[in-house]
Amino acid sequence: MRVIRTIAELREEIAAHRAADGAGQLAAGQQTGASVGFVPTMGALHDGHLSLVAAAREQHTLVVMSIFVNPTQFNDGSDFDHYPRDEARDLELAQTSGVDLVFAPRPEEIYPAGFATTVSVDARLTSVLEGAMRGSAHFDGVATVVSKLLIAVTPDAAYFGEKDFQQLLVVRRMVTDLGLPVEIVGGATVREADGLARSSRNVRLSDDERCQAAAIPAALERIDAAVARGERDTETLLAAGRETLRDSGLTPEYLTIVDPETLETVASVAAPARCVIAVPVGPVRLIDNRLLTPDSALHSASERTA
Ligand code: AMP
């Protein structure tokens, strides 16, 4: 596994891989056997990130991971300052999980002096939910850095977690609108035994807060179970979820049920919808989401928490 700090070196490595893998045995115009899978991360790696690496490893001859704590997507300076960073540990995990190249640039490599370009996805997708809580600069920061990384890596496919459901939607929209030649693959949320979604921020929870946080997947589970029993009314479903949170002393920043394409709130779960939630727990805010399908037979095993 190689660790690369500059875009120029990254391009060289990837071009060399594409040229070498399968070269010489193909007629002109045919594609080589090389294919590049890309997993963008902010480090503090956990099983959620590693599941995306495993999915990429199955499909591609070269797996590239970026590790970059992107300052422009943090609205809260304290969250940025306290974001867990341990490059040595991350590199070890990346290596053992099968990453070939780690791109870990310094901020000035991504944002050189005079940087003045922003990629901005329409407010209908970016001013709601996380955008409403974190400000419009958040998804501008995400869309801009992801564009820059996709242009630098030029992967065949890039892997993003459903855990950040809105982010996945925003990235898909941006890639479609800009016509970037990359497939965006969504990976199922990896959870702890009690259902809590793995997150780099979980390490900042005290033991008590970690216990409280289990109410987040429990609330989603309760809502899902109510849908499976035939409840369709959004307000009734959300009231049940809020009660589960309240019993653990938690109040959500938002808990709502949205159309999975437009993120508009729905009044009833008449078609597949996403229940999305953000909750402050101690020093961090945690987000999660769950697919709700009115036909319970459609519920996949992976959506059911342990
Ligand atoms: P981050 O380092 O938090 O920016 O996350 C990097 C990628 O990993 C994003 O596409 C996330 O959605 C994804 N990810 C984070 N947590 C999980 C999880 N628990 N399960 C699956 N993917 C995740």
mmCIF file with all atom_site columns, C-alpha atoms in Angstrom, residues 162 188 224 274 290-291 293 295-305:
data_model
loop_
_atom_site.group_PDB
_atom_site.id
_atom_site.type_symbol
_atom_site.label_atom_id
_atom_site.label_alt_id
_atom_site.label_comp_id
_atom_site.label_asym_id
_atom_site.label_entity_id
_atom_site.label_seq_id
_atom_site.pdbx_PDB_ins_code
_atom_site.Cartn_x
_atom_site.Cartn_y
_atom_site.Cartn_z
_atom_site.occupancy
_atom_site.B_iso_or_equiv
_atom_site.pdbx_formal_charge
_atom_site.auth_seq_id
_atom_site.auth_comp_id
_atom_site.auth_asym_id
_atom_site.auth_atom_id
_atom_site.pdbx_PDB_model_num
ATOM 1  C CA . GLU A 1 162 ? -26.166 5.127  3.298  1.00 0.00 ? 162 GLU A CA 1
ATOM 2  C CA . ALA A 1 188 ? -25.546 -0.382 3.835  1.00 0.00 ? 188 ALA A CA 1
ATOM 3  C CA . ASP A 1 224 ? -40.272 0.541  11.315 1.00 0.00 ? 224 ASP A CA 1
ATOM 4  C CA . ARG A 1 274 ? -36.749 7.249  4.662  1.00 0.00 ? 274 ARG A CA 1
ATOM 5  C CA . ARG A 1 290 ? -33.864 3.807  8.010  1.00 0.00 ? 290 ARG A CA 1
ATOM 6  C CA . LEU A 1 291 ? -35.803 2.664  4.998  1.00 0.00 ? 291 LEU A CA 1
ATOM 7  C CA . THR A 1 293 ? -41.464 0.115  3.271  1.00 0.00 ? 293 THR A CA 1
ATOM 8  C CA . ASP A 1 295 ? -45.118 -3.654 2.303  1.00 0.00 ? 295 ASP A CA 1
ATOM 9  C CA . SER A 1 296 ? -43.365 -5.432 5.183  1.00 0.00 ? 296 SER A CA 1
ATOM 10 C CA . ALA A 1 297 ? -42.353 -8.294 2.876  1.00 0.00 ? 297 ALA A CA 1
ATOM 11 C CA . LEU A 1 298 ? -39.975 -5.843 1.202  1.00 0.00 ? 298 LEU A CA 1
ATOM 12 C CA . HIS A 1 299 ? -37.996 -5.217 4.395  1.00 0.00 ? 299 HIS A CA 1
ATOM 13 C CA . SER A 1 300 ? -34.496 -6.462 3.847  1.00 0.00 ? 300 SER A CA 1
ATOM 14 C CA . ALA A 1 301 ? -32.616 -8.340 6.557  1.00 0.00 ? 301 ALA A CA 1
ATOM 15 C CA . SER A 1 302 ? -29.874 -5.714 6.482  1.00 0.00 ? 302 SER A CA 1
ATOM 16 C CA . GLU A 1 303 ? -32.328 -3.006 7.540  1.00 0.00 ? 303 GLU A CA 1
ATOM 17 C CA . ARG A 1 304 ? -33.233 -4.910 10.675 1.00 0.00 ? 304 ARG A CA 1
ATOM 18 C CA . THR A 1 305 ? -30.969 -4.148 13.601 1.00 0.00 ? 305 THR A CA 1
#
